[in-house]
Short mmCIF file of C-alpha atoms in Angstrom, two decimals:
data_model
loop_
_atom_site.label_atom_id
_atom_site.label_comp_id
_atom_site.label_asym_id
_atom_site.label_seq_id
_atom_site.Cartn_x
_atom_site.Cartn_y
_atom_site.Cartn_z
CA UNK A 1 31.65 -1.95 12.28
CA UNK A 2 29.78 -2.20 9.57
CA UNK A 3 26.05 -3.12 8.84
CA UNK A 4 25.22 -6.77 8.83
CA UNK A 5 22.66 -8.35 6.56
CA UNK A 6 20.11 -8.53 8.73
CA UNK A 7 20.10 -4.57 7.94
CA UNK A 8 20.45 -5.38 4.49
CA UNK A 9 17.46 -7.03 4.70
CA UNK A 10 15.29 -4.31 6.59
CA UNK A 11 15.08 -5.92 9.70
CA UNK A 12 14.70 -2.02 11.01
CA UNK A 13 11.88 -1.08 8.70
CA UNK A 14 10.04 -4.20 8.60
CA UNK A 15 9.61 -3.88 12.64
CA UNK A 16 8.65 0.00 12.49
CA UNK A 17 5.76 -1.19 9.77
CA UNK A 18 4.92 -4.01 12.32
CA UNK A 19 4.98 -1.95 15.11
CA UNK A 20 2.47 0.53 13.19
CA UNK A 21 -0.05 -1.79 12.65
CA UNK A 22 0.42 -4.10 15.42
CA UNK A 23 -0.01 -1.12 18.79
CA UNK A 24 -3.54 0.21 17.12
CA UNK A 25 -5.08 -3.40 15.99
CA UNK A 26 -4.23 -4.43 19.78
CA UNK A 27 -6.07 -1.48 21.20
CA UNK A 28 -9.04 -1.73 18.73
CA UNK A 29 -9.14 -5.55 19.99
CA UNK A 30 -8.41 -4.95 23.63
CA UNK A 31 -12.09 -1.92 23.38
CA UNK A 32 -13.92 -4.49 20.86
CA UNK A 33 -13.84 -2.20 17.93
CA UNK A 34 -12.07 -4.54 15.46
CA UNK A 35 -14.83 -3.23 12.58
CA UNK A 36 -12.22 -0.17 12.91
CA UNK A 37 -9.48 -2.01 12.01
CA UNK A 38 -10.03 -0.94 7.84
CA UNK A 39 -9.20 3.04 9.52
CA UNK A 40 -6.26 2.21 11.61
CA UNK A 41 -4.49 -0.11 8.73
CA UNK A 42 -4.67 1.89 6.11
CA UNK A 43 -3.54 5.02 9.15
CA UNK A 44 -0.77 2.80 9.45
CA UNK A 45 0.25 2.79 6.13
CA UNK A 46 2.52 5.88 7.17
CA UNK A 47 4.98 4.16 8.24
CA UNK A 48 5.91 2.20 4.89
CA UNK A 49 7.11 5.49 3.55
CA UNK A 50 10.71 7.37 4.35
CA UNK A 51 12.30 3.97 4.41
CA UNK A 52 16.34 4.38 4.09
CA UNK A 53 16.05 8.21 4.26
CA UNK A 54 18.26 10.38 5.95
CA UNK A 55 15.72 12.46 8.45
CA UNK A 56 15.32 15.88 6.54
CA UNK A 57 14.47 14.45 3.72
CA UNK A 58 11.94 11.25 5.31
CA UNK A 59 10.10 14.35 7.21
CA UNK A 60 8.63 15.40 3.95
CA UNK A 61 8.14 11.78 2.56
CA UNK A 62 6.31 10.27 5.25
CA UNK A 63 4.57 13.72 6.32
CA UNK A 64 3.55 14.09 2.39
CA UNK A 65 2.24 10.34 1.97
CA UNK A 66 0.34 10.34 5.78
CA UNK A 67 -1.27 13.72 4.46
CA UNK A 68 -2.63 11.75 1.25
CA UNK A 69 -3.03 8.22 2.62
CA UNK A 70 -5.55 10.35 5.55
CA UNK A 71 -7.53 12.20 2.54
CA UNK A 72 -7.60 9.28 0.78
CA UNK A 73 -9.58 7.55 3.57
CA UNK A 74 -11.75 10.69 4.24
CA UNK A 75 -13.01 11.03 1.05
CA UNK A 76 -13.35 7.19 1.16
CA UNK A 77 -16.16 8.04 4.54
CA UNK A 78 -17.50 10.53 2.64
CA UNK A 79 -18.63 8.51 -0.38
CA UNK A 80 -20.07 5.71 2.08
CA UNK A 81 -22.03 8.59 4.05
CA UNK A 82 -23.65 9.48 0.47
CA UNK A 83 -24.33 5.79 -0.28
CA UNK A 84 -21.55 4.82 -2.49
CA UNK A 85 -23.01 6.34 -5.93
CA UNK A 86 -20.86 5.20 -8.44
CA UNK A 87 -20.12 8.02 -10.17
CA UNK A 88 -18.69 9.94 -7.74
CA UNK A 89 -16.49 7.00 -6.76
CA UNK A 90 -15.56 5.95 -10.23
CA UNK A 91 -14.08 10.25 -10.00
CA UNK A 92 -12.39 9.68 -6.92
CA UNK A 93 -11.15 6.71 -8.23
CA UNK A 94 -9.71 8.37 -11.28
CA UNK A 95 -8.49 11.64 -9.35
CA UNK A 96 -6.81 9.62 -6.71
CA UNK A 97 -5.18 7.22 -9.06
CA UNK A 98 -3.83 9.55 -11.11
CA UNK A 99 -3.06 12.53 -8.49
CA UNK A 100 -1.56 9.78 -7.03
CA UNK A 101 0.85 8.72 -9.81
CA UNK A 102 2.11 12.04 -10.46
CA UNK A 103 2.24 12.80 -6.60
CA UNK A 104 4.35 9.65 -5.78
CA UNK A 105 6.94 10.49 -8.96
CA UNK A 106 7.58 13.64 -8.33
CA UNK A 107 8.46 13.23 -4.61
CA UNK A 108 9.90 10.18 -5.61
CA UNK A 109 8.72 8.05 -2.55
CA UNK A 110 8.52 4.10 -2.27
CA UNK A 111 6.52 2.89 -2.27
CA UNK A 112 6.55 3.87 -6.13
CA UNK A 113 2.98 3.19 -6.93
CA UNK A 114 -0.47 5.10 -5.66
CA UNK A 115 -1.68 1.40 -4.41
CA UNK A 116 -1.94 2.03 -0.83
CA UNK A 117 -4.10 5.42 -1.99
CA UNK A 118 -6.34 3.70 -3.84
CA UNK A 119 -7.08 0.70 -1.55
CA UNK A 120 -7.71 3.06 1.46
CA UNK A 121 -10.20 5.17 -0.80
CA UNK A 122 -12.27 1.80 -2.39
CA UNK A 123 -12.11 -0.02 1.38
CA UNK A 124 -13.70 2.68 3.11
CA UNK A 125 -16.32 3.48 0.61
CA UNK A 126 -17.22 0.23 0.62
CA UNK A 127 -17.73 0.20 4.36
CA UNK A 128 -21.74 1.52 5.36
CA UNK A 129 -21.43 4.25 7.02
CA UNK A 130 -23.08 7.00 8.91
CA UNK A 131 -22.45 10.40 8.78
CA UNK A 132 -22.82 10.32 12.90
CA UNK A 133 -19.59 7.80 12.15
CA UNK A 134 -17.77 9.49 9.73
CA UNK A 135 -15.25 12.37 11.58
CA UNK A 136 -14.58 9.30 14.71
CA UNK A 137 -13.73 7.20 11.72
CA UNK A 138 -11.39 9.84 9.92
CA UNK A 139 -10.37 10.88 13.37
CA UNK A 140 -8.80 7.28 13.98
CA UNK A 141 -7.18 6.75 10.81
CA UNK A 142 -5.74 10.25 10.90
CA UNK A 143 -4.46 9.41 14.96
CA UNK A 144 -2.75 6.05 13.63
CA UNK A 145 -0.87 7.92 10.86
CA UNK A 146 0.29 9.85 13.62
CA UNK A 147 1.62 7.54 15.94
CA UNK A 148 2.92 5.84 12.36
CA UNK A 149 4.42 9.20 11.46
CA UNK A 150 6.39 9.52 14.95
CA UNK A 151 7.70 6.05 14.76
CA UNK A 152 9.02 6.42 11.38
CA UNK A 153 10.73 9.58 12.55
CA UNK A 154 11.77 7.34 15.71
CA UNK A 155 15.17 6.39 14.56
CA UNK A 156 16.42 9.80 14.53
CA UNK A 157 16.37 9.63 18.23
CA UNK A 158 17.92 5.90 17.95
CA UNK A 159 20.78 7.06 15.96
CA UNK A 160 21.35 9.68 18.44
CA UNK A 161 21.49 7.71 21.48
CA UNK A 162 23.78 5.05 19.38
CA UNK A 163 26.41 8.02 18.76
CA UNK A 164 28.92 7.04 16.93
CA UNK A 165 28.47 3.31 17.09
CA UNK A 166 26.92 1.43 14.26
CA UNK A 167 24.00 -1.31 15.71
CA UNK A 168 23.46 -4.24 13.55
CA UNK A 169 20.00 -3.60 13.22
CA UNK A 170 20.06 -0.31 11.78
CA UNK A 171 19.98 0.30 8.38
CA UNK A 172 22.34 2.51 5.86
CA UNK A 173 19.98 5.84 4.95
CA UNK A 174 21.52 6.09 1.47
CA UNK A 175 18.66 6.94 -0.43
CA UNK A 176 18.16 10.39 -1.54
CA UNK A 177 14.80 11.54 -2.77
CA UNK A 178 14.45 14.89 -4.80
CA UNK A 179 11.51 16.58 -5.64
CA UNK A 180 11.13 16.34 -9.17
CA UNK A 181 9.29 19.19 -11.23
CA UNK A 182 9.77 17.71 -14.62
CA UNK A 183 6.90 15.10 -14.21
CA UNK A 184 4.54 16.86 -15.45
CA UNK A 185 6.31 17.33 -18.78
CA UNK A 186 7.54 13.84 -18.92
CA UNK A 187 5.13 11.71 -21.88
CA UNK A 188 6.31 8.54 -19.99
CA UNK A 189 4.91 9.57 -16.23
CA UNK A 190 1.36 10.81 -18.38
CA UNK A 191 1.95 7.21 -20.56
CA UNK A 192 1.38 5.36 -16.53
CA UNK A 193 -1.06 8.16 -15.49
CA UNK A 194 -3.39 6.99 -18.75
CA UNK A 195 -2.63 3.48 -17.81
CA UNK A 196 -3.71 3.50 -14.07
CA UNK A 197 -6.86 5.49 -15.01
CA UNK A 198 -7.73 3.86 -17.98
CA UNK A 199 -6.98 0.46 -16.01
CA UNK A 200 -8.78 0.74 -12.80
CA UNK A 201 -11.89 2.36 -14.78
CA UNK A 202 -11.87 -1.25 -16.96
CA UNK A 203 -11.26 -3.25 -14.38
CA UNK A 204 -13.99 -2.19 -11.93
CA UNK A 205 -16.77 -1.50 -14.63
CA UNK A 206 -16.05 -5.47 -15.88
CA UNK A 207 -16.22 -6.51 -12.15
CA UNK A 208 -19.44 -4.78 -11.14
CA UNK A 209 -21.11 -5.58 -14.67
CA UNK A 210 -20.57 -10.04 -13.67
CA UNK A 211 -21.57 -8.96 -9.93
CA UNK A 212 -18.10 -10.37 -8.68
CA UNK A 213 -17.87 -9.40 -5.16
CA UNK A 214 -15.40 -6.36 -3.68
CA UNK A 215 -15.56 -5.01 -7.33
CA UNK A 216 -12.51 -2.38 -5.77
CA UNK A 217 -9.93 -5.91 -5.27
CA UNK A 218 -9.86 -6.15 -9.43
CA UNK A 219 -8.88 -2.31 -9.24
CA UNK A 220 -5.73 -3.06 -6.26
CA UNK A 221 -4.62 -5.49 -8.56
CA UNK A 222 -4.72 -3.25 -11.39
CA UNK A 223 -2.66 -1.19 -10.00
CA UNK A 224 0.04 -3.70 -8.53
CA UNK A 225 0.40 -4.84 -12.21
CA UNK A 226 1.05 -1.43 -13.72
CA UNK A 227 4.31 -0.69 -13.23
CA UNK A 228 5.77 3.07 -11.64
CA UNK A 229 5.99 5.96 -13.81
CA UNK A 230 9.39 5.92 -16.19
CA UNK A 231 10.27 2.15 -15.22
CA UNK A 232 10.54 -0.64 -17.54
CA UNK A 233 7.35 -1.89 -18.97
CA UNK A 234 8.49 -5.48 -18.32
CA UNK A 235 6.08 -8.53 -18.41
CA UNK A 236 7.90 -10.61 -16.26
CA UNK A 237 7.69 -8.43 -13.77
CA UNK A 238 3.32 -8.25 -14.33
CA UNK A 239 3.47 -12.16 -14.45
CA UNK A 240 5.66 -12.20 -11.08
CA UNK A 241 3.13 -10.21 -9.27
CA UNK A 242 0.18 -12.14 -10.46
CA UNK A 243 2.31 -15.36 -9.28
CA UNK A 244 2.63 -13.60 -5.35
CA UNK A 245 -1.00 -12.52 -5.58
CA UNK A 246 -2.47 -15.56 -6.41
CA UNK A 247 0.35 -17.58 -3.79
CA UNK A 248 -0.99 -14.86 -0.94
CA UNK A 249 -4.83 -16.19 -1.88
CA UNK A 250 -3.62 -19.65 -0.88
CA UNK A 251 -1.66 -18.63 2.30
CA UNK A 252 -4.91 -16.49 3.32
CA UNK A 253 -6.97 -19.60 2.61
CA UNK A 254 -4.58 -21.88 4.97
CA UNK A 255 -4.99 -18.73 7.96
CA UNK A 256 -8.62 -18.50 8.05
CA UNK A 257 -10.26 -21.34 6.83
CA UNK A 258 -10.30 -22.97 10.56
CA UNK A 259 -11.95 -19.58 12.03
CA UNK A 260 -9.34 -18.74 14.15
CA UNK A 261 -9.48 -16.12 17.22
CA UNK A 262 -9.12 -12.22 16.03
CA UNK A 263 -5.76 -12.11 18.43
CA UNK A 264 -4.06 -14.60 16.10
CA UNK A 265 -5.59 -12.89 12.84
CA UNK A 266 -4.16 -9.89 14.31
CA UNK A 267 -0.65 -11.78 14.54
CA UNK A 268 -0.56 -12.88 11.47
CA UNK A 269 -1.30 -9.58 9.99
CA UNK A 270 1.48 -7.84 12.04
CA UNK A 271 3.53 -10.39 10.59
CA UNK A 272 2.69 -10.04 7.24
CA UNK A 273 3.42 -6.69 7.49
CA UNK A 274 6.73 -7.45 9.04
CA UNK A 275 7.58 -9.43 6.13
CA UNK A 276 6.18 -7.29 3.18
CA UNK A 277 8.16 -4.42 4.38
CA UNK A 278 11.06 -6.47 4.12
CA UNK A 279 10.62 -7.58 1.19
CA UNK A 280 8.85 -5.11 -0.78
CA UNK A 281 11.89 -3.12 -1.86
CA UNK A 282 13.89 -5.85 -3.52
CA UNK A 283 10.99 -8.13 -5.34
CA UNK A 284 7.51 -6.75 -5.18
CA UNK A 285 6.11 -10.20 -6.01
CA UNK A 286 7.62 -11.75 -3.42
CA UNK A 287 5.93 -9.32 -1.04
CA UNK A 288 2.78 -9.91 -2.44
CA UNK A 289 2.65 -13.50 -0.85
CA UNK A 290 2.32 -11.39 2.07
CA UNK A 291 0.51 -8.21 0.97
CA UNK A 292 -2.34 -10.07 -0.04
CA UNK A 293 -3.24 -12.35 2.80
CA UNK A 294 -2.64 -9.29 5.12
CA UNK A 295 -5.36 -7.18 3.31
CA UNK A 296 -7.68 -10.11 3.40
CA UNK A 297 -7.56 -10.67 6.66
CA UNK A 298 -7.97 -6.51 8.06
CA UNK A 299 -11.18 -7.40 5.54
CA UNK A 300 -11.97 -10.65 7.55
CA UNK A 301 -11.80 -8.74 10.97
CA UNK A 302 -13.53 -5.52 9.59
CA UNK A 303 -16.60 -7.59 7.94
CA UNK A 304 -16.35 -11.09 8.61
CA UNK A 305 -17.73 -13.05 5.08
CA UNK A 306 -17.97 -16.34 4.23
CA UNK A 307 -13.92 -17.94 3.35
CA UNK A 308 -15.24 -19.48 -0.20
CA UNK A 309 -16.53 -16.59 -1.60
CA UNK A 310 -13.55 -13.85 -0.10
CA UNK A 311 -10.95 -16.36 -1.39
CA UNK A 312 -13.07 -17.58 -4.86
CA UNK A 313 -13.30 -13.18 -5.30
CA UNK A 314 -9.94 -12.23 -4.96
CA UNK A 315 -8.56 -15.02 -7.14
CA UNK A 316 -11.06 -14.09 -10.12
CA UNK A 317 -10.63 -10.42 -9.42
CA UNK A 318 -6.91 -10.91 -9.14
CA UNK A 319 -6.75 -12.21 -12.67
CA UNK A 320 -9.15 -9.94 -14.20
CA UNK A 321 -7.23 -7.04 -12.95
CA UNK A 322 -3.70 -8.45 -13.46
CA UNK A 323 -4.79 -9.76 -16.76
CA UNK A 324 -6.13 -6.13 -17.94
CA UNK A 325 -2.78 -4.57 -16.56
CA UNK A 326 -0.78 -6.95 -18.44
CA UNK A 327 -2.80 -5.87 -21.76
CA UNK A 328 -2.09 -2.26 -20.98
CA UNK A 329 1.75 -2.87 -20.04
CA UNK A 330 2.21 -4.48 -24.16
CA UNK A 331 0.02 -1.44 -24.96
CA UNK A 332 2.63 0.89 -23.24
CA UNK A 333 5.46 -0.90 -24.55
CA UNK A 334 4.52 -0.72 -28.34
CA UNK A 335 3.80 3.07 -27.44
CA UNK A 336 7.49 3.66 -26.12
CA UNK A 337 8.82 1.44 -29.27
CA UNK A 338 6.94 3.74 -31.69
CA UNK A 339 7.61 6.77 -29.86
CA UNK A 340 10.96 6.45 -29.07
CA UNK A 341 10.32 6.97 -25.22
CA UNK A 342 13.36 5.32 -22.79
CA UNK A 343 12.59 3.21 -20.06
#
């Protein structure tokens, strides 16, 4: 029997990423811990990666990007034990942006983009912290990406059970990953590393120079705007983004204005998750109507702020960083046009 399309539509993978988030934001609720929930989200993270991979090939993906998404967040800690000084972020920033590029090209994983790197890195710095606080901290994000890691992998076992019969829920694994050792010679993966670092370097420095609160959301959107090493340098695509962003603003404005309980934030973050995931692989501004109101509200139950100001910040910040990345992207083009570069 064939797959339906309900797997067409990752119905599998968008209930794995669920799942991921959903088990340790439960727990964290269930001990009264939710200022944790920044650690276990972004441990969770995992479990976005490997998606339609056969099993030998998502062990390295997901093992690669849970590896990475846990540094990320430890040298996130690390910058909050020392204060935050913003040099040494503005380097992290830069090595983990653009380490990040070349890491997600060459092992060609998708999510294509060193977002979910970067937001782990600027969310936890942001976050005071004590160096008493700092390896139970790691220690939980690094225990969620492996619970993430083993539920990724948890279809193996699925498929095993199913035999030979096909189950409408499970999707085809017909993508095939290779390593690629060329990216470092490639002008058009260096063209996206200059972009990201250039980018995110711009777009924080304008943000902390007009005092615009959670400086690092104008560097996320950055990023979400520039698009993945060797792919088109398309507008539309930077103008569809910005149009989910600023959507997922509005749709986090409708969940929390009214102050509701953490259990239903934590619903409506497992199912923005669910959704995202879903989506994220066939239009990634459609996802962002999601995306976005699911990392506002993790930042809701990690430091609770007043709705005006976390909703009037991530619209400004939105459209200064989208707005910078869609500069860069006509930069980039002209640069391929003159250069003679294909897309």
């Amino acid at each position: 029997m064939k797959a339906s399309g309900l797997a067409s539509t990752s119905i599998e993978v968008g209930f794995r990423a669920a799942t991921a988030v959903a088990v340790p934001l439960l727990v964290l609720w269930a001990v009264g811990r939710l200022d944790l929930a920044a650690y276990a989200t972004f441990g969770a993270f995992t479990a976005l990666y490997g998606r339609n991979e056969p099993y030998r090939l998502r062990l390295r993906s997901v093992s690669a990007a849970g590896v990475v998404l846990v540094a990320s967040i430890a040298l996130g800690v690390l910058i909050a034990v020392l204060g935050e000084p913003l040099p040494l972020l503005a380097a992290a920033l830069v090595l983990v942006v653009g380490g990040g590029t070349l890491f997600v090209t060459a092992l060609q994983l998708l999510p294509s983009q060193p977002l979910f790197f970067v937001f782990a890195l600027l969310v936890c710095a942001n976050i005071p912290t004590t160096a008493a606080d700092a390896w139970p901290r790691i220690g939980l994000a690094a225990i969620v990406a492996v619970f993430s890691w083993l539920l990724t992998m948890s279809g193996w076992l699925v498929r095993r059970l199913a035999g030979g019969r096909r189950w409408t829920l499970l999707k085809e694994l017909n993508r095939h990953p290779r390593a690629d050792a060329t990216v470092l010679r490639d002008p058009r993966v260096w063209l996206t590393v200059a972009q990201n670092v250039v980018g995110v370097l711009i777009a924080g420095g304008i943000a902390l120079a007009f005092g615009l609160g959670h400086a690092y959301w104008a560097v996320v959107s950055l990023v979400a705007v520039i698009p993945p090493a060797r792919a088109a340098h398309s507008i539309s695509r930077s103008l569809h983004r910005i149009v989910g962003t600023v959507a997922g603003v509005v749709v986090a404005a409708a969940l929390l204005f009214w102050s509701p309980p953490a259990l239903v934030v934590i619903l409506a973050i497992v199912v923005c998750q669910f959704f995202a995931e879903i989506l994220v692989g066939r239009h990634y501004g459609s996802a962002l109507v999601f995306i976005t109101p699911m990392a506002l509200a993790v930042s809701h139950l990690a430091s609770p702020a007043p709705l005006a100001a976390l909703v009037g910040d991530r619209v400004l910040e939105t459209v200064l960083g989208a707005g910078i990345g869609i500069v860069l992207v006509l930069l980039a083009r002209g640069i391929e046009r003159a250069r003679g570069l294909a897309a």
